[in-house]
Short mmCIF file of C-alpha atoms in Angstrom, two decimals:
data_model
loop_
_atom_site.label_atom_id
_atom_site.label_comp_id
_atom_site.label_asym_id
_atom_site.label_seq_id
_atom_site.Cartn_x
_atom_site.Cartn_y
_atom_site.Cartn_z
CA UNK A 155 3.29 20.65 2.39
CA UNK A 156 1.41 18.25 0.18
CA UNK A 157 1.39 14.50 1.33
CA UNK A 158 4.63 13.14 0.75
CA UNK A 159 3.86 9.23 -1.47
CA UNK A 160 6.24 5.88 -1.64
CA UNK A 161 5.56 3.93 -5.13
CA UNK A 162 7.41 0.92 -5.06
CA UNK A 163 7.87 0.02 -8.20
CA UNK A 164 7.28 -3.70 -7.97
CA UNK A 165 8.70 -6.55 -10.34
CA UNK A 166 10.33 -4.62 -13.05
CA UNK A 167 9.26 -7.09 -15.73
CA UNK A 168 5.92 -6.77 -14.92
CA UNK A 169 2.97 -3.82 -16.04
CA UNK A 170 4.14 -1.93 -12.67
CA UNK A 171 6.24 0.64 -14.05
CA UNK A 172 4.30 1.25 -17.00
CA UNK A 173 0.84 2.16 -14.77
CA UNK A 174 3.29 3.93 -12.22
CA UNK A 175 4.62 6.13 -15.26
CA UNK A 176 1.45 5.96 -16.88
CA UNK A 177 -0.32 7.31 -13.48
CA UNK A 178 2.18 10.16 -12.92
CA UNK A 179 2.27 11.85 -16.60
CA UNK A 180 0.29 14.25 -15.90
CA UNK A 181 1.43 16.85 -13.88
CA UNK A 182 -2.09 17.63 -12.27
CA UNK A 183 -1.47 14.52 -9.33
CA UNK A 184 1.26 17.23 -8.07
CA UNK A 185 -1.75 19.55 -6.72
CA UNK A 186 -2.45 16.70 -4.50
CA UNK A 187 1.11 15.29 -3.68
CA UNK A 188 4.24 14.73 -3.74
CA UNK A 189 5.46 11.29 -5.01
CA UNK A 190 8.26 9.01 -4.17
CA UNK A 191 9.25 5.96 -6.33
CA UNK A 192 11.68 3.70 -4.75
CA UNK A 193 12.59 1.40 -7.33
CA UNK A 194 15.48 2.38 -10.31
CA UNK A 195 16.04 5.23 -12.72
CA UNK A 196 16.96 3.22 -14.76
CA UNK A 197 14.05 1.13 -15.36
CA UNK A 198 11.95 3.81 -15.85
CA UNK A 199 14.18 5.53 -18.21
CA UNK A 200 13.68 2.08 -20.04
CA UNK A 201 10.03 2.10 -20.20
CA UNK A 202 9.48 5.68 -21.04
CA UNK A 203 11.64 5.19 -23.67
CA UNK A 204 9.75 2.40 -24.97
CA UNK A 205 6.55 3.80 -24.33
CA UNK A 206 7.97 7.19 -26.36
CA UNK A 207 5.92 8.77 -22.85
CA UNK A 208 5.68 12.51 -23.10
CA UNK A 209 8.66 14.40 -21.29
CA UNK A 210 8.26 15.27 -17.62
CA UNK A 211 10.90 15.27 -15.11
CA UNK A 212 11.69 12.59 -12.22
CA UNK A 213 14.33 13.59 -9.55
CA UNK A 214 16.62 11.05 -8.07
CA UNK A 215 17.41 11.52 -5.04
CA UNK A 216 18.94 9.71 -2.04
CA UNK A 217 16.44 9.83 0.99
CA UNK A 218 12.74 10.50 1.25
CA UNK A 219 13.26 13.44 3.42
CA UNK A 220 15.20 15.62 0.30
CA UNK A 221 11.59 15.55 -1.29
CA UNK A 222 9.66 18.47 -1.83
CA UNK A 223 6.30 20.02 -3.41
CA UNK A 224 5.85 20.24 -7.24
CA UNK A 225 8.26 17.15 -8.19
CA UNK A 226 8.20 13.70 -8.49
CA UNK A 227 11.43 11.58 -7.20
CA UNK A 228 12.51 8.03 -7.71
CA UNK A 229 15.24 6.79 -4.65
CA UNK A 230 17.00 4.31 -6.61
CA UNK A 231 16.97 0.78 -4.23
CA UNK A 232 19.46 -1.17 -5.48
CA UNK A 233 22.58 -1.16 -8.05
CA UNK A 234 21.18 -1.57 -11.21
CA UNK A 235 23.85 -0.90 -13.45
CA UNK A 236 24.04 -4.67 -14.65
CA UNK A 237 20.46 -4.54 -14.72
CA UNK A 238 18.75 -6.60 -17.58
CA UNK A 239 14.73 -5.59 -18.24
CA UNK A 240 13.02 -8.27 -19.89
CA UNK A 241 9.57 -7.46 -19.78
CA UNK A 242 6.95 -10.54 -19.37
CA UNK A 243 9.96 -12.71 -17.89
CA UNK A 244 10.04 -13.97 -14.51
CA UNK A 245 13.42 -13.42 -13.15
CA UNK A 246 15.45 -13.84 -9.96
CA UNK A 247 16.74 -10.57 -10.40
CA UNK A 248 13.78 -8.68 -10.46
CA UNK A 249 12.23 -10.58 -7.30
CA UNK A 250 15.51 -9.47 -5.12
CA UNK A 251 14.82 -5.69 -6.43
CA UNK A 252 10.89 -5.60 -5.69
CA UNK A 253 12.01 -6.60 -2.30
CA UNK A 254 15.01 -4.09 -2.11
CA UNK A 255 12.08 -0.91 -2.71
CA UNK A 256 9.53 -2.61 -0.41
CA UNK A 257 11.74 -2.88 2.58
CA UNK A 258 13.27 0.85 1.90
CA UNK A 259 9.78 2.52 1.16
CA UNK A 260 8.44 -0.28 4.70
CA UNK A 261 11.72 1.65 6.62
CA UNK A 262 11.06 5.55 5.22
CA UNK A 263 7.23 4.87 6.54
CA UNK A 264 9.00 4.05 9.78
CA UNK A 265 10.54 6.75 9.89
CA UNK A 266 7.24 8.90 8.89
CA UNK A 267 8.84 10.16 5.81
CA UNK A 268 6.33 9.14 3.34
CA UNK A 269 2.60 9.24 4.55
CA UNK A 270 1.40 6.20 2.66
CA UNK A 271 2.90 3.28 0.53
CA UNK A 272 1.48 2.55 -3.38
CA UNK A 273 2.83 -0.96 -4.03
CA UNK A 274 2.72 -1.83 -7.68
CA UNK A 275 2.43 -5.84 -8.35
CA UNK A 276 5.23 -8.56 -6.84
CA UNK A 277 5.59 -11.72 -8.37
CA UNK A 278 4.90 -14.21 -5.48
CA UNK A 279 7.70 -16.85 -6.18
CA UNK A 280 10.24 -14.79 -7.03
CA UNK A 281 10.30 -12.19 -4.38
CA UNK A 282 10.52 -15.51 -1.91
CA UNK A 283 13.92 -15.03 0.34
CA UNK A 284 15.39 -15.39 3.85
CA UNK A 285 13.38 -12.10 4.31
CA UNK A 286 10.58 -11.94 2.31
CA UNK A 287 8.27 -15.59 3.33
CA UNK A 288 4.86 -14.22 2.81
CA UNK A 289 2.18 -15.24 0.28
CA UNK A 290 1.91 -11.47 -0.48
CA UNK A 291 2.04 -7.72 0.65
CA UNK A 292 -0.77 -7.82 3.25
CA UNK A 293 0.96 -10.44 5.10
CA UNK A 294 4.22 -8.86 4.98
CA UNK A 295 2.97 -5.37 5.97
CA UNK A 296 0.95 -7.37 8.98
CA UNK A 297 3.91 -8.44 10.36
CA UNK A 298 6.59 -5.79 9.55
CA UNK A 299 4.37 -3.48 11.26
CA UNK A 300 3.23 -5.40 13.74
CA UNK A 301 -0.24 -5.37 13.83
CA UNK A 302 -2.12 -7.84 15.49
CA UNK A 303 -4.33 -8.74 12.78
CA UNK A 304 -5.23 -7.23 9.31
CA UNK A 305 -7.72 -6.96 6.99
CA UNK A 306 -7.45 -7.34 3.17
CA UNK A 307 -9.87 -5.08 1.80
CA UNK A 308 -10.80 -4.20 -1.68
CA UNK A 309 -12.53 -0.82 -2.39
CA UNK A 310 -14.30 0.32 -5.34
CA UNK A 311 -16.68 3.12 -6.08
CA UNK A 312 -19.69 0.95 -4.44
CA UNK A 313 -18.42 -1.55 -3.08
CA UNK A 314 -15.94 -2.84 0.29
CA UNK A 315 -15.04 -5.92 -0.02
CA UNK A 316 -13.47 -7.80 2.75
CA UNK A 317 -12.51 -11.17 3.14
CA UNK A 318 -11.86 -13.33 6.60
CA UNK A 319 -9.36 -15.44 5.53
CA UNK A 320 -6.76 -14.63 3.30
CA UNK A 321 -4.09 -16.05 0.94
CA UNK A 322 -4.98 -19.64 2.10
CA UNK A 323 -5.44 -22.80 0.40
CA UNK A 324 -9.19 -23.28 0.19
CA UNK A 325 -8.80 -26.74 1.86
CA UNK A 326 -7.49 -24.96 4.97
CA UNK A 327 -10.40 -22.63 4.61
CA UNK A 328 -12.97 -24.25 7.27
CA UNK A 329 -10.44 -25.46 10.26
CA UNK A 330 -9.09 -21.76 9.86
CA UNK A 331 -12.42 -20.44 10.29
CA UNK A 332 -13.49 -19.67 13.80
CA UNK A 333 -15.23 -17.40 15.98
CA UNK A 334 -12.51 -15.50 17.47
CA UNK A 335 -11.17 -14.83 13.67
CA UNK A 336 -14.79 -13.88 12.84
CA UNK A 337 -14.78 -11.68 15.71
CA UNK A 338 -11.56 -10.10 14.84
CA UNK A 339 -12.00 -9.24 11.43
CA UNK A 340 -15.59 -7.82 11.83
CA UNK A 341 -14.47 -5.59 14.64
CA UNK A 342 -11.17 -4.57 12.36
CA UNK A 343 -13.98 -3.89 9.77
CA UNK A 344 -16.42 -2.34 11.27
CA UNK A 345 -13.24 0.26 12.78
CA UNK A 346 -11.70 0.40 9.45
CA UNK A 347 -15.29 1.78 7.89
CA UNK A 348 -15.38 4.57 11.04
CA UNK A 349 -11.84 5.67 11.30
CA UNK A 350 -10.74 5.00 7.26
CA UNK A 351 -14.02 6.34 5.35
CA UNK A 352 -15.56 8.23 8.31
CA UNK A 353 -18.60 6.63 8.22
CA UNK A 354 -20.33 7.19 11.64
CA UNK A 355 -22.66 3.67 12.04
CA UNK A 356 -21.95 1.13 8.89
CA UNK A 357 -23.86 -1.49 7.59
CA UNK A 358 -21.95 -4.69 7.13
CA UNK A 359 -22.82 -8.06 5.75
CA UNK A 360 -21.58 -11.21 5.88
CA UNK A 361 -21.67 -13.89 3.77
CA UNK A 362 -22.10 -17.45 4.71
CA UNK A 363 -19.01 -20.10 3.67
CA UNK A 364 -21.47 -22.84 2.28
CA UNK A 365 -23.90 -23.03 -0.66
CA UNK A 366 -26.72 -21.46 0.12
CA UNK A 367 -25.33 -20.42 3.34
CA UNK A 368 -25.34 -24.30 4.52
CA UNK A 369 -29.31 -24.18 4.21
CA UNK A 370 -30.37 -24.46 7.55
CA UNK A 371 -27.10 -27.10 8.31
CA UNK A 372 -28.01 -29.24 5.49
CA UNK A 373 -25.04 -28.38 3.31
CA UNK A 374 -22.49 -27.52 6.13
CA UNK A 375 -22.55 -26.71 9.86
CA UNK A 376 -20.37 -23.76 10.03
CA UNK A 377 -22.80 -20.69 9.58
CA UNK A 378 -25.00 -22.26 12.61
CA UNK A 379 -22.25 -22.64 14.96
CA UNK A 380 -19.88 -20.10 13.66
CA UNK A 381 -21.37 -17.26 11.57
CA UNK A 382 -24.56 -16.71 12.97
CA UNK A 383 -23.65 -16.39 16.58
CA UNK A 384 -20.77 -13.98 15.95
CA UNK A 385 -23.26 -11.92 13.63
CA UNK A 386 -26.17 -11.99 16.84
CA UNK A 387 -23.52 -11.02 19.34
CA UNK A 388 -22.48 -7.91 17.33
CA UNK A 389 -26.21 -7.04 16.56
CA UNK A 390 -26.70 -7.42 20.64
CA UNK A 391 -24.19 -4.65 20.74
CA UNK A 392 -25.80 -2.44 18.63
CA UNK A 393 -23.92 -2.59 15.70
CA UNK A 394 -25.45 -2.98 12.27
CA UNK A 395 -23.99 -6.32 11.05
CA UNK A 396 -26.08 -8.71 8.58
CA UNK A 397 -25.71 -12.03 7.53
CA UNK A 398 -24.93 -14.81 7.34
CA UNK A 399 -26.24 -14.42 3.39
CA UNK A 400 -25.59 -16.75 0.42
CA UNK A 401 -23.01 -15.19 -1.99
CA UNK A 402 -24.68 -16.00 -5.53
CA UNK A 403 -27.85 -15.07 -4.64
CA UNK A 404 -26.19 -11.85 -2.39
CA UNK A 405 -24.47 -10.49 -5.60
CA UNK A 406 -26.75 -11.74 -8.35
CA UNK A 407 -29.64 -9.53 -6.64
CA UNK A 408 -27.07 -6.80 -6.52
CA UNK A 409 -27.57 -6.63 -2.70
CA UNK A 410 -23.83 -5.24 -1.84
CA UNK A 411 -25.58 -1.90 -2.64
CA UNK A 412 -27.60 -1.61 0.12
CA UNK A 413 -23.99 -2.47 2.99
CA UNK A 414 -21.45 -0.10 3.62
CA UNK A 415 -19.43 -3.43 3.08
CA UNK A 416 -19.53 -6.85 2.78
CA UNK A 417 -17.40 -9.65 4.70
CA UNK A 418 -16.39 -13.19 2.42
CA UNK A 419 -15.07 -15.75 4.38
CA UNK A 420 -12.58 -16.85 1.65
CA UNK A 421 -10.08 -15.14 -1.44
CA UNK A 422 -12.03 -15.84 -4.19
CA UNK A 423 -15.43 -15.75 -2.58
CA UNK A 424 -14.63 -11.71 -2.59
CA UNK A 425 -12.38 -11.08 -4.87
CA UNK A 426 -14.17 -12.98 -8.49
CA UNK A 427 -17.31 -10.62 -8.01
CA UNK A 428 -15.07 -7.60 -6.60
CA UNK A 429 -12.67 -7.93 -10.16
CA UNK A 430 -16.00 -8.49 -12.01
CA UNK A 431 -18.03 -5.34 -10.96
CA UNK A 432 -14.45 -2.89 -10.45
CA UNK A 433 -12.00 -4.64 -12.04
CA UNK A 434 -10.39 -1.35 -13.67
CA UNK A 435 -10.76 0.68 -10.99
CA UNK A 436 -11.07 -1.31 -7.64
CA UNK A 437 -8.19 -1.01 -4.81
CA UNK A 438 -6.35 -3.26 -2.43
CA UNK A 439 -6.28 -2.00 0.79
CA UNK A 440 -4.83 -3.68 4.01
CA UNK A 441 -6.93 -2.67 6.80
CA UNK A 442 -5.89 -2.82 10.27
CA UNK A 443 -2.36 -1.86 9.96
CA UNK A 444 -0.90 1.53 11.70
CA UNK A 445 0.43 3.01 8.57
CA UNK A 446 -1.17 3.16 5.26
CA UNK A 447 -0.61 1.00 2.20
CA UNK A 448 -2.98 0.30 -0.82
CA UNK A 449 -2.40 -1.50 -3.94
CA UNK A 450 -3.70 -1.87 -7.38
CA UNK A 451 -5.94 -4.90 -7.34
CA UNK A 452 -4.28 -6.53 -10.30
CA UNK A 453 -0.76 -8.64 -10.89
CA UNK A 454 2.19 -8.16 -12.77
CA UNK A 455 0.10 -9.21 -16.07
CA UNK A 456 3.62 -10.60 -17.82
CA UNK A 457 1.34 -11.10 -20.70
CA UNK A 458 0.72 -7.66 -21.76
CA UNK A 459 4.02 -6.32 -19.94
CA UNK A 460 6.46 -3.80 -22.29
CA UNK A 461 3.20 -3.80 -24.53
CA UNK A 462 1.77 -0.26 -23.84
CA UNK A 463 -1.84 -1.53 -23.16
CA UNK A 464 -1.80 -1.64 -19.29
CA UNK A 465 -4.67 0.17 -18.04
CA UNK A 466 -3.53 3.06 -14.96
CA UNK A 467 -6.86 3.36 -14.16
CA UNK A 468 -6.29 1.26 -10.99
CA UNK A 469 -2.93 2.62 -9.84
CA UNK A 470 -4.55 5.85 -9.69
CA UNK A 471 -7.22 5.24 -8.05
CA UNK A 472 -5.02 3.47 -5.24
CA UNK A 473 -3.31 6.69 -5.33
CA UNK A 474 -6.23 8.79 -4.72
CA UNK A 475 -7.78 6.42 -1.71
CA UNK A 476 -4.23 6.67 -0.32
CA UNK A 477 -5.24 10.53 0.02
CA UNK A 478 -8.39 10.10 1.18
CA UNK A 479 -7.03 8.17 3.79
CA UNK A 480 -4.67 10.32 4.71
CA UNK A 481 -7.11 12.96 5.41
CA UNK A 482 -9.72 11.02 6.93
CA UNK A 483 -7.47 9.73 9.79
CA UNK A 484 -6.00 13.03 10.53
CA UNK A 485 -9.38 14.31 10.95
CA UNK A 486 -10.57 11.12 12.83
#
């Protein structure tokens, strides 16, 4: 039985059913499993049709567990029969329904009837709700399974980018920042890199929060009293953690090539060079968490949406690390 996948098909206005359609097409990602899209026939009856996609076959069905090899399925998530797909618009509508598939695919991995969860791009404002208060998916999947702490992770060909802190204003960045966190998301890293990629001793490094990593406390007192003393007491325990470095000088030398990965301390400190060197084909993965859940590491992109031009280059390559994954931790 080849791993069973949930899609969800994320804001419907967005470029997320277009790189979910886009990623499925061909009928060779069948050899290696069996996808689920909870989200609405509809919809992607709409975009196909648009798109003038080549003919393949989607089952609907009603629960995860009526899935089988050789098929892909869409479990329809809401009624959608008043449904109106305005692609590029932000829309009420569409928040409520991206919710609707992430709580039923959050509920079928529950219930271990889907191995892993794609999630295809949310709008941020309009998904907000009595149930859905997060600033994204990593939060929500933190708490809805859970897990004590997570790790937002983005993975690319050469390169793991984590990051300490999260979706945060970067004023809230440095009273955040403490040695317990540090701790916590080193050790979540360092685990992630045995247990996720199966790499027996890593090499991580971490990069300092001020310019020039504060030179010497000059420009900021937080990788002295902080950063550094985290980073000795892993080394004392053997592990092979690095840092604190400057970022500019860390990525303009290229040096993320020589680390199994690589630890910001803020969003955008990670994620501007991640997009830069992988933007096509880098992942979002939420380390940490007891089930498995990557991401394309884009957004809805209502600019090009209902265009044709999205790139699925991305989607599938969430798809694919949602595989390995899967393997590695069963062999773990």
């Amino acid at each position: 039985m080849k791993p069973i996948i949930g899609i969800t098909l994320g804001d419907y206005n967005g470029i997320g059913p277009e790189v979910i359609l886009k990623s499925l097409a061909s009928p060779r990602i069948l050899k290696w499993c069996t996808p689920v899209i909870y989200g609405s026939s509809k919809v992607l009856d709409f975009y196909r049709a648009k798109f003038e996609l080549k003919e393949w076959n989607i089952q609907s069905i009603q629960d995860a567990s009526e899935a089988k090899s050789g098929e892909s399925f869409v479990i329809n998530c809401w009624d959608d029969t008043a449904t109106l797909i305005e692609p590029g618009k932000e829309t009420k509508e569409a928040g409520k329904a991206a919710f609707d598939c992430l709580e039923r695919a959050s509920n079928d991995l529950d219930r271990g009837l889907i191995a892993a969860v794609i999630t295809a791009p949310i709008n941020k404002h309009n998904i907000q709700s009595e149930e859905f208060k997060f600033p994204g998916h990593t939060e929500y999947f933190t708490e809805r399974f859970e897990a004590k702490t997570s790790l937002m992770m983005l993975v690319s060909d050469n390169l793991r980018m984590g990051v300490a802190t999260g979706h945060i204003p970067l004023l809230e960045v440095p009273a955040a920042l403490n040695a317990d966190l540090l701790r916590a998301k080193i050790q979540l890293f360092l685990s992630s890199l045995k247990e996720d990629f199966s790499l027996d001793k890593p090499r991580l490094a971490v990069l300092g929060l001020n310019p020039h990593a504060g030179d010497s406390g000059l420009l900021g007192q937080e990788e002295l009293e902080i950063i550094q003393p985290v980073v000795d007491e892993f080394r004392a325990k053997g592990h092979l953690v690095f840092g604190p470095y400057p970022a500019d000088g860390f990525f303009g030398k290229a040096q993320f090539k020589e680390f199994d990965g690589v630890l910001g301390m803020y969003h955008d400190q990670g994620l501007i060079p991640f997009k830069y060197i992988a933007f096509d084909s880098g992942v979002n993965f939420t380390a940490g968490l007891p089930v498995i859940r990557t991401s394309p590491d884009h957004g809805t992109a209502y600019d090009i949406a209902g265009t044709n031009v999205a790139d699925p280059g991305s989607f599938l390559q969430a798809i694919f690390l949602a595989l390995d994954l899967i393997k590695n931790r069963m062999d773990a």
